[in-house]
Amino acid sequence: MSGRGMLVVVSGFSGAGKGTLMKALLDRYDNYALSISATTRAPREGEIDGREYFFVSRDRFEEMIVQDALIEYAQYVNNYYGTPKDYVFSQMEAGRDVILEIEIQGALKVKERFPQAILIFVMPPSGRELKTRLIGRGTESMEVIDARLKRAAQEAEGIEAYDYILVNDKIDQCVETMHQLIQIQHLRAGENEEFITRIREELKNL
C-alpha cells in the first residue's frame, strides 16, 4: 500500500478551536506534520526561524513565486505569507500526513492545484456557541468579536467546497474523528496505484 503522506487542508471560523485541535492531534499521533509557512514579516519576540515560520526577505519570497516554489500564497497588510512546496513534499515523502491550516481562499487554491488534497472545515456546534467561545477567550473587545462573527458569516458561504465538515464539540472525540477521517483516505484507489498494478501483474501470472 502507499507509504506516501496525504496533504490535508484545515480551515474554520475564528473561535472554532482549530489551533487546539491541531495541537491535540500532533500531541496524540506522531505521523502528522504541521506545515510551516514562509513570511516576509519580521519575527516577533520568541519566534524562531523554521519553527513558527520561515522568515525570508521580500526579494526571496518573490523569487519563490516566480520559481513556483509555493503551494499557495497571499499578501496581508504588506507582507507575504505562503506554503513552501519543498517542506511539505519532503514531509509527505517521509510518510507524514501534512496539515495546512489556512483560510478558505488559500484552501480552494490548493484544491485546484492538488485535487488529491483533503479539505476539512472545522465548525462549532452552533453560531451561538461560536460567539460564547469568542467572548470566553477574554482577549478581544465586543467590536472585534462582532467583526469576527461577520467574517464567519461570509466564510460560511464557501463551506460546500470542502470535502468534510468536522463539528468541534468535545475536543477528544473531534481529534479522534479527524485522525480516522485522514487515515481512511490512504485506502482510496487513487492513492494506491502501484499496489493495484502489482496485484494485477501477480494475478496474470498465477
Coordinates of C-alpha atoms in Angstrom, one line a residue:
M1 CA 0.0 0.0 0.0
S2 CA 1.0 3.7 -0.5
G3 CA 3.5 4.9 2.1
R4 CA 3.3 8.5 1.0
G5 CA 1.7 11.0 3.3
M6 CA -1.5 12.9 2.5
L7 CA -2.0 16.7 2.0
V8 CA -4.7 17.9 4.4
V9 CA -6.1 21.4 4.4
V10 CA -7.9 22.6 7.6
S11 CA -9.9 25.8 7.8
G12 CA -12.5 27.0 10.2
F13 CA -14.1 30.1 11.8
S14 CA -12.0 32.1 14.2
G15 CA -13.0 30.6 17.6
A16 CA -14.0 27.2 16.3
G17 CA -10.9 25.7 18.0
K18 CA -8.7 24.8 15.1
G19 CA -5.4 25.6 16.9
T20 CA -6.4 23.5 20.0
L21 CA -7.5 20.7 17.7
M22 CA -4.2 20.7 15.7
K23 CA -2.1 20.7 18.8
A24 CA -4.0 17.8 20.3
L25 CA -3.8 15.8 17.1
L26 CA 0.0 16.3 16.9
D27 CA 0.5 15.5 20.6
R28 CA -1.5 12.3 20.2
Y29 CA -0.2 11.0 16.9
D30 CA 3.4 11.1 15.5
N31 CA 2.5 10.6 11.8
Y32 CA 1.4 14.2 11.3
A33 CA 3.4 17.4 10.4
L34 CA 2.0 20.9 10.6
S35 CA 3.1 22.9 7.6
I36 CA 5.3 25.8 8.3
S37 CA 4.6 29.0 6.2
A38 CA 7.2 31.3 4.8
T39 CA 6.6 35.0 5.5
T40 CA 8.2 38.4 4.8
R41 CA 7.2 39.8 8.2
A42 CA 9.8 40.3 10.9
P43 CA 10.0 37.7 13.6
R44 CA 8.1 38.5 16.9
E45 CA 9.8 38.0 20.3
G46 CA 10.3 34.3 21.0
E47 CA 9.7 33.2 17.4
I48 CA 12.4 31.0 15.8
D49 CA 13.1 30.7 12.1
G50 CA 11.9 27.2 10.9
R51 CA 9.6 26.7 13.9
E52 CA 6.8 29.3 13.7
Y53 CA 7.7 30.5 10.2
F54 CA 10.4 30.5 7.6
F55 CA 11.4 34.2 7.7
V56 CA 12.5 35.4 4.3
S57 CA 13.2 38.7 2.6
R58 CA 10.6 40.2 0.2
D59 CA 13.0 39.6 -2.8
R60 CA 13.5 36.0 -1.8
F61 CA 9.7 35.5 -1.4
E62 CA 9.1 37.0 -4.9
E63 CA 11.8 34.7 -6.3
M64 CA 9.9 31.7 -4.7
I65 CA 6.7 32.9 -6.5
V66 CA 8.5 33.1 -9.9
Q67 CA 10.1 29.7 -9.3
D68 CA 6.7 28.1 -8.5
A69 CA 8.2 27.0 -5.1
L70 CA 4.9 27.7 -3.2
I71 CA 1.8 25.6 -2.9
E72 CA -0.2 28.8 -2.2
Y73 CA 0.5 32.3 -1.1
A74 CA -1.3 35.5 -0.2
Q75 CA -0.5 39.1 0.8
Y76 CA -1.8 40.6 4.1
V77 CA -1.0 44.0 5.4
N78 CA 2.0 44.5 3.1
N79 CA 3.5 41.1 4.0
Y80 CA 3.6 37.9 2.0
Y81 CA 2.6 34.5 3.6
G82 CA 2.9 31.2 1.7
T83 CA 3.4 27.5 1.9
P84 CA 6.8 26.2 0.6
K85 CA 6.5 23.1 -1.6
D86 CA 9.9 21.6 -0.6
Y87 CA 9.0 21.4 3.1
V88 CA 5.5 19.9 2.5
F89 CA 6.6 17.4 -0.1
S90 CA 9.6 16.2 1.8
Q91 CA 7.4 15.5 4.9
M92 CA 4.9 13.7 2.6
E93 CA 7.7 11.6 1.1
A94 CA 8.7 10.6 4.6
G95 CA 5.2 9.2 5.1
R96 CA 3.8 12.0 7.2
D97 CA 0.3 13.5 6.6
V98 CA 0.9 17.2 6.3
I99 CA -1.7 19.7 7.6
L100 CA -2.1 23.1 6.2
E101 CA -4.1 25.4 8.4
I102 CA -5.2 28.2 6.0
E103 CA -8.3 30.3 5.2
I104 CA -10.9 29.4 2.5
Q105 CA -9.4 31.3 -0.4
G106 CA -6.0 29.6 0.1
A107 CA -7.7 26.2 0.6
L108 CA -9.5 26.4 -2.7
K109 CA -6.3 27.4 -4.5
V110 CA -4.6 24.3 -3.0
K111 CA -7.5 22.0 -4.1
E112 CA -7.3 23.5 -7.6
R113 CA -3.6 22.7 -7.9
F114 CA -3.6 19.5 -5.9
P115 CA -7.0 17.7 -6.4
Q116 CA -5.9 14.8 -4.2
A117 CA -5.7 17.1 -1.1
I118 CA -8.4 16.6 1.5
L119 CA -10.2 19.8 2.7
I120 CA -11.7 19.8 6.2
F121 CA -13.7 22.6 7.7
V122 CA -13.9 22.9 11.5
M123 CA -17.2 24.3 12.9
P124 CA -18.7 24.9 16.3
P125 CA -21.9 23.1 17.2
S126 CA -23.8 26.3 16.7
G127 CA -23.5 30.0 15.9
R128 CA -24.4 30.9 19.5
E129 CA -21.6 28.6 20.8
L130 CA -19.1 30.3 18.5
K131 CA -20.0 33.7 20.0
T132 CA -19.8 32.2 23.5
R133 CA -16.3 30.8 22.8
L134 CA -15.0 34.1 21.3
I135 CA -16.3 36.0 24.4
G136 CA -14.9 33.4 26.7
R137 CA -11.4 33.9 25.4
G138 CA -11.5 37.3 27.1
T139 CA -8.8 38.7 24.8
E140 CA -10.9 40.9 22.4
S141 CA -13.4 43.7 22.6
M142 CA -17.0 43.1 21.5
E143 CA -16.3 45.2 18.4
V144 CA -13.6 42.8 17.3
I145 CA -15.8 39.8 18.2
D146 CA -18.7 41.2 16.1
A147 CA -16.2 41.7 13.2
R148 CA -15.1 38.0 13.6
L149 CA -18.7 36.8 13.6
K150 CA -19.4 38.9 10.4
R151 CA -16.4 37.3 8.7
A152 CA -17.6 33.9 9.8
A153 CA -21.0 34.6 8.1
Q154 CA -19.1 35.4 4.9
E155 CA -16.9 32.4 5.2
A156 CA -20.0 30.1 5.7
E157 CA -20.9 30.8 2.0
G158 CA -17.9 28.7 0.8
I159 CA -18.1 25.7 3.0
E160 CA -19.7 23.4 0.4
A161 CA -16.3 23.4 -1.5
Y162 CA -14.8 21.3 1.4
D163 CA -14.7 17.5 1.4
Y164 CA -15.7 17.1 5.1
I165 CA -17.3 19.1 7.9
L166 CA -16.0 18.5 11.4
V167 CA -18.0 19.7 14.3
N168 CA -15.7 20.6 17.2
D169 CA -17.9 19.9 20.2
K170 CA -15.9 17.6 22.5
I171 CA -12.2 18.0 21.7
D172 CA -11.1 14.4 22.4
Q173 CA -13.8 13.0 20.2
C174 CA -13.1 15.6 17.5
V175 CA -9.4 14.7 17.4
E176 CA -10.2 11.0 17.0
T177 CA -12.7 11.7 14.2
M178 CA -10.2 13.9 12.4
H179 CA -7.5 11.2 12.7
Q180 CA -9.8 8.4 11.4
L181 CA -11.0 10.7 8.6
I182 CA -7.5 11.4 7.4
Q183 CA -6.2 7.8 7.7
I184 CA -9.1 6.3 5.8
Q185 CA -8.1 8.4 2.8
H186 CA -5.0 6.3 2.5
L187 CA -7.3 3.5 1.2
R188 CA -8.5 5.5 -1.8
A189 CA -7.8 3.7 -5.0
G190 CA -6.1 6.7 -6.5
E191 CA -3.6 6.7 -3.6
N192 CA -2.6 3.0 -4.3
E193 CA -1.9 2.8 -8.0
E194 CA 1.4 0.9 -7.5
F195 CA -0.2 -1.6 -5.2
I196 CA -3.1 -2.2 -7.7
T197 CA -0.7 -2.6 -10.6
R198 CA 1.4 -5.2 -8.6
I199 CA -1.7 -7.2 -7.7
R200 CA -2.9 -7.1 -11.4
E201 CA 0.5 -8.4 -12.5
E202 CA 0.5 -11.2 -9.8
L203 CA -3.0 -12.3 -10.8
K204 CA -2.0 -12.5 -14.5
N205 CA 1.0 -14.7 -13.6
L206 CA -0.9 -17.2 -11.3

